[in-house]
PDB file of C-alpha atoms and ligand atoms in Angstrom:
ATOM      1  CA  UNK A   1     -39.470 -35.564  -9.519  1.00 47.00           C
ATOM      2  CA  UNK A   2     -40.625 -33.891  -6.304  1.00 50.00           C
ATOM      3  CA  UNK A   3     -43.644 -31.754  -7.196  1.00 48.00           C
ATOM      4  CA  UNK A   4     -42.475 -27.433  -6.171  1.00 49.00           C
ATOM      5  CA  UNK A   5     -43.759 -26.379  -3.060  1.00 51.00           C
ATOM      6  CA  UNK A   6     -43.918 -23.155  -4.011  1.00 49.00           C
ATOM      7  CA  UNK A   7     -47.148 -21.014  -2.540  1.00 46.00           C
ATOM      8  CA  UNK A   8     -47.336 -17.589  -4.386  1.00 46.00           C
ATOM      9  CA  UNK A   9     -48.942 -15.977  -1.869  1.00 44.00           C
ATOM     10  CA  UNK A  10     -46.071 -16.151   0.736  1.00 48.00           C
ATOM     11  CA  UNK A  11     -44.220 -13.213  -0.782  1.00 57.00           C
ATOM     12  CA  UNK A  12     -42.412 -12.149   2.995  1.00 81.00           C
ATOM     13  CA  UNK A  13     -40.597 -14.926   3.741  1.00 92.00           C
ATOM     14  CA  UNK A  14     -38.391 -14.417   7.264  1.00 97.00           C
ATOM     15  CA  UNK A  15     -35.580 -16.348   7.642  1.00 98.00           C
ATOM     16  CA  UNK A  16     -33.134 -17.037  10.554  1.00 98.00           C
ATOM     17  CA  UNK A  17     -29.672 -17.557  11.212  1.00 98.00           C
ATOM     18  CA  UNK A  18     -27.750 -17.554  14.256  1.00 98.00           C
ATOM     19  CA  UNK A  19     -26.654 -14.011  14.281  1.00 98.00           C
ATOM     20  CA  UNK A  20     -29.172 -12.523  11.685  1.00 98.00           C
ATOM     21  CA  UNK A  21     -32.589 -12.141  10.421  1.00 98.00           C
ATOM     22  CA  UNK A  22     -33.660 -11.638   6.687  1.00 98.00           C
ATOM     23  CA  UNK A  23     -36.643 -10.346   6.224  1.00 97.00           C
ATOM     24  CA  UNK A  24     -38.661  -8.236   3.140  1.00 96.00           C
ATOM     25  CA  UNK A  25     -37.059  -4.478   2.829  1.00 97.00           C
ATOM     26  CA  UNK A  26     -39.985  -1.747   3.934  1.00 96.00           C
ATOM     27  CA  UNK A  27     -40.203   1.700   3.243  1.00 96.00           C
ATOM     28  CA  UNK A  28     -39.038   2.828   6.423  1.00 97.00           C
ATOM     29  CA  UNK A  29     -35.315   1.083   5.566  1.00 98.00           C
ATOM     30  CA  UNK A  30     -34.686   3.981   3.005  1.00 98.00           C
ATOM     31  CA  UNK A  31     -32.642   6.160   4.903  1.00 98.00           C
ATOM     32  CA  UNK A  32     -30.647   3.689   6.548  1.00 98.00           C
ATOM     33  CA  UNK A  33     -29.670   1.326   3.374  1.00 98.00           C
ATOM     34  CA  UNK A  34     -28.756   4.947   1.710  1.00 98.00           C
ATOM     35  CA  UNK A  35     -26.502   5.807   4.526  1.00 98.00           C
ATOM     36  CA  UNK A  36     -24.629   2.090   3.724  1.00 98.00           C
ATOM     37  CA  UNK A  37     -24.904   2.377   0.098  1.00 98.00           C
ATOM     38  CA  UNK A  38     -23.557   5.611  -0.030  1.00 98.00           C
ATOM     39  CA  UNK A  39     -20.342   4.452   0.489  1.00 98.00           C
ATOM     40  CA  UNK A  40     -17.847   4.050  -2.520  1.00 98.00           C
ATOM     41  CA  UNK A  41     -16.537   0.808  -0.983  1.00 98.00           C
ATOM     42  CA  UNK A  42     -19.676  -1.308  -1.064  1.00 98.00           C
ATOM     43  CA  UNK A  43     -20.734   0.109  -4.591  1.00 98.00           C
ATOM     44  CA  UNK A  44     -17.282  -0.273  -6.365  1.00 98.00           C
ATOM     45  CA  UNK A  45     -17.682  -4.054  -6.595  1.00 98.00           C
ATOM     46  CA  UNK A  46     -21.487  -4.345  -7.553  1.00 98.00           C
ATOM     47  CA  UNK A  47     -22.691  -4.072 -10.779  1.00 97.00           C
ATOM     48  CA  UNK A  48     -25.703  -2.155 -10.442  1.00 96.00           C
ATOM     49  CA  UNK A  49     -25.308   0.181  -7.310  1.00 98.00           C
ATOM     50  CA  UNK A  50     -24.602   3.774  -8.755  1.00 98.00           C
ATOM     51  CA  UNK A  51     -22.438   5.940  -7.216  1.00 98.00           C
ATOM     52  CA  UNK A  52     -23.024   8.677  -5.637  1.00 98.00           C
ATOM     53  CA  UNK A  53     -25.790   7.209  -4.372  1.00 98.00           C
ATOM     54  CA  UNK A  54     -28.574   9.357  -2.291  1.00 98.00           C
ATOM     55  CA  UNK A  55     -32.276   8.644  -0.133  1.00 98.00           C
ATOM     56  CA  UNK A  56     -34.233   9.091  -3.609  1.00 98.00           C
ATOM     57  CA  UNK A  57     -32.138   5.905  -4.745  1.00 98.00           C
ATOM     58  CA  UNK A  58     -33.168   3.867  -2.388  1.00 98.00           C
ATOM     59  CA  UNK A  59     -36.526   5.265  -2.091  1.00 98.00           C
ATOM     60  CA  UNK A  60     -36.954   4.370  -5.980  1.00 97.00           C
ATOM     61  CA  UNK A  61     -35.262   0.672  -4.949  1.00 97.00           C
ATOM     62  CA  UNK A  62     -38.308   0.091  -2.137  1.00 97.00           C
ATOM     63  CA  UNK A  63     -40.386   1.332  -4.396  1.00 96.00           C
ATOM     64  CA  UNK A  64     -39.561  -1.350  -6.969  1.00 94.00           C
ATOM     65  CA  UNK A  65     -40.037  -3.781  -4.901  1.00 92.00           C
ATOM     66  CA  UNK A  66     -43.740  -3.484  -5.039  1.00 90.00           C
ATOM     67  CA  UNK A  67     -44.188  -5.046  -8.430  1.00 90.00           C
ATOM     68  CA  UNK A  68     -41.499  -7.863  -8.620  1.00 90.00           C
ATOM     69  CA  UNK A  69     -42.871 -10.886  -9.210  1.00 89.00           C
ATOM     70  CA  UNK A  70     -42.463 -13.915  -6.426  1.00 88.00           C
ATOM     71  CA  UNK A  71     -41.600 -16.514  -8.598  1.00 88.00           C
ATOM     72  CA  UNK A  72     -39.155 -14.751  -9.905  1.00 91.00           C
ATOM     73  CA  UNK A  73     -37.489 -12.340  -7.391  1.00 93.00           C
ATOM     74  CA  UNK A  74     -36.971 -12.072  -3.809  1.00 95.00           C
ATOM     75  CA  UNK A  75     -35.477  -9.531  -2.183  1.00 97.00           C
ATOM     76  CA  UNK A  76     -34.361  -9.895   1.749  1.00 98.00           C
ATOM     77  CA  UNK A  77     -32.548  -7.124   4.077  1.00 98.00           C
ATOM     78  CA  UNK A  78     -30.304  -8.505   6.979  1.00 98.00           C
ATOM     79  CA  UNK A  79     -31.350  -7.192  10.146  1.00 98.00           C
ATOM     80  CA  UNK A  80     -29.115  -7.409  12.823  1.00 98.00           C
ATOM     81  CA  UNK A  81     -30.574  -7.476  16.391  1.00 97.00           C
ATOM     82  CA  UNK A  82     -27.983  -5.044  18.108  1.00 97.00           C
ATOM     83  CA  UNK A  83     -27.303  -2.702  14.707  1.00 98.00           C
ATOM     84  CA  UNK A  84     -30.330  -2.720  12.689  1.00 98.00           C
ATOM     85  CA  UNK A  85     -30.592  -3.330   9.133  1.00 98.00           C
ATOM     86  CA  UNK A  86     -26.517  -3.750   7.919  1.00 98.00           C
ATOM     87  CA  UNK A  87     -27.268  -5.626   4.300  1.00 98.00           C
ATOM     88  CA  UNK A  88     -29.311  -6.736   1.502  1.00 98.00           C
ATOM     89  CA  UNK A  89     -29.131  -9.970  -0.207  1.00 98.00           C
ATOM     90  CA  UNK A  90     -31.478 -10.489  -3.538  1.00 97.00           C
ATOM     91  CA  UNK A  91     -32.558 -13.129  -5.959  1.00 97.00           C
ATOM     92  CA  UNK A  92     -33.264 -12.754  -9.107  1.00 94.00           C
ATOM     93  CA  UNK A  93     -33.649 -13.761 -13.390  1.00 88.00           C
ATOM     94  CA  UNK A  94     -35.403 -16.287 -14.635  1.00 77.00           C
ATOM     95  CA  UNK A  95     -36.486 -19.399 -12.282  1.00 69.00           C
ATOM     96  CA  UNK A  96     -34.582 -21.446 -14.671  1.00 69.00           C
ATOM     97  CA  UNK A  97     -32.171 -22.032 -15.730  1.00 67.00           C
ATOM     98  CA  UNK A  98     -30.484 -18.783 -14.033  1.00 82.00           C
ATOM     99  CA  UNK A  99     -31.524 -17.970 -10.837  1.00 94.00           C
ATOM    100  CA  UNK A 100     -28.852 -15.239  -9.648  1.00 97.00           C
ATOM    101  CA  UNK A 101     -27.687 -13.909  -6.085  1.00 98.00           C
ATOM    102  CA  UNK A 102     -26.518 -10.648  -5.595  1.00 98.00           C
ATOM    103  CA  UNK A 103     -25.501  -9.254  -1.930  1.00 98.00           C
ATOM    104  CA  UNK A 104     -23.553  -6.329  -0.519  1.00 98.00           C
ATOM    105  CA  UNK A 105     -23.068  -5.279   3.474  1.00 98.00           C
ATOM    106  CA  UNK A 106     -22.128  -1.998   5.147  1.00 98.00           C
ATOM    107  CA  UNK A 107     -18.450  -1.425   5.508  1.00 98.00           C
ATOM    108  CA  UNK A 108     -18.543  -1.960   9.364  1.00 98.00           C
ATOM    109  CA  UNK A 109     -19.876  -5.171   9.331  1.00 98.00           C
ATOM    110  CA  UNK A 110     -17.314  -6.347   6.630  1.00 98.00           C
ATOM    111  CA  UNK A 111     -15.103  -9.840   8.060  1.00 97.00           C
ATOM    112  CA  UNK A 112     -17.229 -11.269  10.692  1.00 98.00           C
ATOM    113  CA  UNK A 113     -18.443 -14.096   8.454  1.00 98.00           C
ATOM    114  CA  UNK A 114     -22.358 -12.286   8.121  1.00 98.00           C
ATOM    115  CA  UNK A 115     -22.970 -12.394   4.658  1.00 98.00           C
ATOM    116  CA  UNK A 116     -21.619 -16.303   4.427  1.00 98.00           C
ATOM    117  CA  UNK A 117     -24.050 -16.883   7.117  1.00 98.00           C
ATOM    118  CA  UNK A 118     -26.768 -15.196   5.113  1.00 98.00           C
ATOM    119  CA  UNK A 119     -25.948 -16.418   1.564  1.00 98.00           C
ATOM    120  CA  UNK A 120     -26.218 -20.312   3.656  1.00 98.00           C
ATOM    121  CA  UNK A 121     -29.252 -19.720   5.008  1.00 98.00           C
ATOM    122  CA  UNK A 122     -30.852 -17.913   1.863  1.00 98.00           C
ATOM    123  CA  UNK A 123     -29.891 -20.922   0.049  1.00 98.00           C
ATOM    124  CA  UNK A 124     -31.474 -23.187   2.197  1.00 98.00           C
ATOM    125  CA  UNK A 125     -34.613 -21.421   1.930  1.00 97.00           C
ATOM    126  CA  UNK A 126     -34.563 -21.167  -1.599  1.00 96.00           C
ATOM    127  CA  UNK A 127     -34.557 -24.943  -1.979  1.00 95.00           C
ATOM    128  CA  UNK A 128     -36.985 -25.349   0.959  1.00 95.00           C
ATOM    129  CA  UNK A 129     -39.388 -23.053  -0.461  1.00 94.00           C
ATOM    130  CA  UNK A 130     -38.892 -21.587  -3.316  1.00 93.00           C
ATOM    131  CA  UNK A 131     -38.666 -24.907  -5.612  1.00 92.00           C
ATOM    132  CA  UNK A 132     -35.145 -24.278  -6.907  1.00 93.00           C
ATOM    133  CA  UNK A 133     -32.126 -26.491  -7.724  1.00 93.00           C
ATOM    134  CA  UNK A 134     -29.609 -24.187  -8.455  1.00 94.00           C
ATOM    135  CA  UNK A 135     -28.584 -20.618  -8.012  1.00 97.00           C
ATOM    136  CA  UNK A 136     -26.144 -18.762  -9.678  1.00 97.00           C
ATOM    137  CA  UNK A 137     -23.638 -16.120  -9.160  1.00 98.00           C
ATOM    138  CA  UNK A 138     -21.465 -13.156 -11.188  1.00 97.00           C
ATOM    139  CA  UNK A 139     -18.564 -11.698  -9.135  1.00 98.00           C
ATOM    140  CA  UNK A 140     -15.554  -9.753 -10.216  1.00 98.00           C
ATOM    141  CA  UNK A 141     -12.589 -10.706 -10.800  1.00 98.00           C
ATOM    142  CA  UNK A 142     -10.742  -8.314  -8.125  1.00 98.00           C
ATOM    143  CA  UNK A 143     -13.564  -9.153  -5.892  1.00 98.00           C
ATOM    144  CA  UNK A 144     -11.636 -12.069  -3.566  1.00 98.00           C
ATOM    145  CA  UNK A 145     -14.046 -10.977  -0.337  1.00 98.00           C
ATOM    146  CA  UNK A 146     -17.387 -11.790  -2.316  1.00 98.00           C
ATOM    147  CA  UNK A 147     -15.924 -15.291  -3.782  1.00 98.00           C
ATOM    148  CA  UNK A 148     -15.030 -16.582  -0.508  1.00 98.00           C
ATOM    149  CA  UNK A 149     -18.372 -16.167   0.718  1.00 98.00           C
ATOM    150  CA  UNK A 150     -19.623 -17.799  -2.507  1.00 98.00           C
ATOM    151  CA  UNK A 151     -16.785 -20.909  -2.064  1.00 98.00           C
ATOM    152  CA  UNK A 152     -17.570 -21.104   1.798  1.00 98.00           C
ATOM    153  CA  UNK A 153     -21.354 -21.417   1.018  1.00 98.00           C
ATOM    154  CA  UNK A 154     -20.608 -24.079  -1.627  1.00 98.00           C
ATOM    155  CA  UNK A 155     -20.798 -22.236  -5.535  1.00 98.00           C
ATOM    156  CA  UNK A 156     -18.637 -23.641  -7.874  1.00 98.00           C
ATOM    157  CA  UNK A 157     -16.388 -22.256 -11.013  1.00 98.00           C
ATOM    158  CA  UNK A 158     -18.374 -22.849 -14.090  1.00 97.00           C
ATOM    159  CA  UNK A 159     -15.433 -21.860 -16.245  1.00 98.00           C
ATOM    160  CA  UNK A 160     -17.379 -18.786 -17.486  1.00 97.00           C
ATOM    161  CA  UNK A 161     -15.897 -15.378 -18.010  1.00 98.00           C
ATOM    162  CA  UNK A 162     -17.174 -11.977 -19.327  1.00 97.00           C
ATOM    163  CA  UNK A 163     -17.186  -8.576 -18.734  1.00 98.00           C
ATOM    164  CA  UNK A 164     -19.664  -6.900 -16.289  1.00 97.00           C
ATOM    165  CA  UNK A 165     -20.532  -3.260 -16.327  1.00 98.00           C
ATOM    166  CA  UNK A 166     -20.010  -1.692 -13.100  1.00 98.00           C
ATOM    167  CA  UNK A 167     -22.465   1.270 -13.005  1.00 98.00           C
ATOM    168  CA  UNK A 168     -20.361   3.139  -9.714  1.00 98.00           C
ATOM    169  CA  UNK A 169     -17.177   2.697 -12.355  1.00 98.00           C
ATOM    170  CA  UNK A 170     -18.556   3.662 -15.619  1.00 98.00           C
ATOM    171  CA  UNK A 171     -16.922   0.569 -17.139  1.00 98.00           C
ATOM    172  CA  UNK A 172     -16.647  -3.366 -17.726  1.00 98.00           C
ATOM    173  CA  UNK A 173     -14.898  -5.512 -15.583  1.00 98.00           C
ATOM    174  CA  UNK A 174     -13.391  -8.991 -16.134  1.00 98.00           C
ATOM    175  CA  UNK A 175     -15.785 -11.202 -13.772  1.00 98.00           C
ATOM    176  CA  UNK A 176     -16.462 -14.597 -12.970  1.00 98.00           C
ATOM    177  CA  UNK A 177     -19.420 -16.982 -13.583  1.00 98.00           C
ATOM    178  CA  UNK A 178     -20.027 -18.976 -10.493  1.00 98.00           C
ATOM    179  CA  UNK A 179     -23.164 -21.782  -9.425  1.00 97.00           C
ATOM    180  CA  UNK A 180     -24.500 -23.835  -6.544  1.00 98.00           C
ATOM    181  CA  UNK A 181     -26.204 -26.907  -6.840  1.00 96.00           C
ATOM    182  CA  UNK A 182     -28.669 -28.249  -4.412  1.00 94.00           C
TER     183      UNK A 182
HETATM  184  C1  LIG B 201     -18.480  -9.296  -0.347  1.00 87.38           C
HETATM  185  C2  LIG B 201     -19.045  -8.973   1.034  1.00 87.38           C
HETATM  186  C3  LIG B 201     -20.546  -9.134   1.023  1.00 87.38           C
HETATM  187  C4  LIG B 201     -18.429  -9.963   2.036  1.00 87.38           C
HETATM  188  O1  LIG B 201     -19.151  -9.882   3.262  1.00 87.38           O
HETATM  189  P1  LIG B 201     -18.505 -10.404   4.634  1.00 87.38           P
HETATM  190  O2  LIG B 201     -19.582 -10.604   5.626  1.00 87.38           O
HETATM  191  O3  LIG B 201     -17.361  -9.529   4.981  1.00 87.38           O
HETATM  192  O4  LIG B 201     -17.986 -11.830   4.163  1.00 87.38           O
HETATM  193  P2  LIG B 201     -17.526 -12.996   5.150  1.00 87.38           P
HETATM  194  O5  LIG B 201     -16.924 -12.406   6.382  1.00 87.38           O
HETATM  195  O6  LIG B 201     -18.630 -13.971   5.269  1.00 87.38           O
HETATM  196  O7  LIG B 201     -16.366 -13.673   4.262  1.00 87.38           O
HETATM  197  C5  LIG B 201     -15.392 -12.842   3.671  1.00 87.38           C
HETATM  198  C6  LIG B 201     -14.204 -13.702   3.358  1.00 87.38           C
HETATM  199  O8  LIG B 201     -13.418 -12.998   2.410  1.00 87.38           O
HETATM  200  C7  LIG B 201     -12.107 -12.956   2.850  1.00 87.38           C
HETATM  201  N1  LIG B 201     -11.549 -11.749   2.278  1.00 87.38           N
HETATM  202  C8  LIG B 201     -11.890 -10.477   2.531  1.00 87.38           C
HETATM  203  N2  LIG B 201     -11.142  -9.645   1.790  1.00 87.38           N
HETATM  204  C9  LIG B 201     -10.336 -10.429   1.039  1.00 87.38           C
HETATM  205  C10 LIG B 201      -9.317 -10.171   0.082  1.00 87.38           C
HETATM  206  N3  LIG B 201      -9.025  -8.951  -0.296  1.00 87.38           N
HETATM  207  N4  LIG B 201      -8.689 -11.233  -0.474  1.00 87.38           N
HETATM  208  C11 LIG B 201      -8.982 -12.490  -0.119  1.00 87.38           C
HETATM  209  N5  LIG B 201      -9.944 -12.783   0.790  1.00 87.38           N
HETATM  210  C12 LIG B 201     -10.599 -11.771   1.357  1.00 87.38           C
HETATM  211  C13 LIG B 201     -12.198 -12.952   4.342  1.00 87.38           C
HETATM  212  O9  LIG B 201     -10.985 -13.367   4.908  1.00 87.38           O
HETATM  213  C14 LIG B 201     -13.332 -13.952   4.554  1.00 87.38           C
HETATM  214  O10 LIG B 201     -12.888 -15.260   4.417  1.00 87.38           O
HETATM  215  P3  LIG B 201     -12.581 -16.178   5.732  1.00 87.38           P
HETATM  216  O11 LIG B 201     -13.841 -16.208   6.531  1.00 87.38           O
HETATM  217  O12 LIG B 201     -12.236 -17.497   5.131  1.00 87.38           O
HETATM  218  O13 LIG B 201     -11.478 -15.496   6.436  1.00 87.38           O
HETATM  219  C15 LIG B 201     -18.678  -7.529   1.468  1.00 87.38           C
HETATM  220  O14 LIG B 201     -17.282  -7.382   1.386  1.00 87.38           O
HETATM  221  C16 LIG B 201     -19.349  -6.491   0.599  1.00 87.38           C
HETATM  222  O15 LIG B 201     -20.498  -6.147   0.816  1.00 87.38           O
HETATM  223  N6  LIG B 201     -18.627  -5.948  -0.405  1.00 87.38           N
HETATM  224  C17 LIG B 201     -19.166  -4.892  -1.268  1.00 87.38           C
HETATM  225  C18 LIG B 201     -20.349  -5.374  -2.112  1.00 87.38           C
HETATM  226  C19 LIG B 201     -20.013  -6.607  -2.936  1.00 87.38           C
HETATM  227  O16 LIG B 201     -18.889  -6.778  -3.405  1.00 87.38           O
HETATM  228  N7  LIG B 201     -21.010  -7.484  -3.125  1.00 87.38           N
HETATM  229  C20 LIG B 201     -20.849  -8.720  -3.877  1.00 87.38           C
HETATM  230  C21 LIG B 201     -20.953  -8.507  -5.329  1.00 87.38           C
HETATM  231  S1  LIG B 201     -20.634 -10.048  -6.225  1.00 87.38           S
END
């Protein structure tokens, strides 16, 4: 087997797509990811963003960040050259065998293919250089936006079901088990 590439010291990983640039959240992206966040509509069909959701939330989010550990998270925000930051995409769990995406975008950027694009190229990378095979994915049931991204970027149905507490809800939802294979 192919030894991991994987250099622990290259914790700010930038990568490119053609419309997009993911690169490590700073401080200075609190107010902004608060003013998308803060909107029912992008929590509603994420497990873990609360709702309401204020600048102290995503100040304590940054603030997080500064203790994850490389090899096991890695967190990107989608910077768009005309708008500014308009998403977040993470990794996270265990290396293996559960590797896990999460993603959400502001409403106004919703339909223009961006977070497929992302997801793609976040993938690629992950492979590239971050030493891993496979990524998973948990979406809801209801949520037909977030599995067409995950279908047009190549995850498959592992035939898994369970309920997922949605923290902006207050209560479990039927979801979806989901995985992509390098
Ligand atoms: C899920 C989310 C990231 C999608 O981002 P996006 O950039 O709009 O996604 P894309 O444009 O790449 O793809 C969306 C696809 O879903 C489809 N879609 C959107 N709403 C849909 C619906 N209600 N039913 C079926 N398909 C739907 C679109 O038609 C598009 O597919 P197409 O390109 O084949 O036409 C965005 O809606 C979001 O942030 N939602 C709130 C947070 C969230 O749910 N995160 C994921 C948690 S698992």
């Amino acid at each position: 087997m192919r030894p991991v590439q994987f250099d622990p010291v290259r914790i700010d990983p930038v990568i490119d797509t053609p419309r997009l640039r993911l690169r490590a959240p700073r401080r200075s992206d609190a107010a902004r990811i608060a003013a998308l966040c803060s909107d029912f509509e992008v929590a509603r069909t994420t497990a873990r963003l609360p709702h309401p959701y204020g600048l102290e939330d995503a100040e304590a989010f940054l603030a997080s960040g500064d203790t994850l550990d490389p090899r096991r998270q890695a967190r990107f925000v989608l910077d768009h050259p005309a708008e500014g930051l308009v998403g977040m995409l993470s990794f996270f769990g265990e290396p293996a065998p559960a590797t896990e995406i999460g993603y959400w975008l502001g409403r106004p950027y919703w339909g223009a293919g961006l977070m497929t694009e992302a997801v793609k190229a976040a993938l690629a990378w992950a492979v590239r250089d971050w030493g891993r095979t496979h990524v998973r994915a948990w979406r809801l049931d209801e949520n037909q936006a977030s599995d067409a991204v995950l279908v047009k970027a190549g995850f498959l149905y592992t035939g898994e079901r369970r309920q997922t507490f949605v923290l902006s809800r207050g209560e479990a939802l039927p979801s979806t088990g989901m995985i992509w294979l390098a």
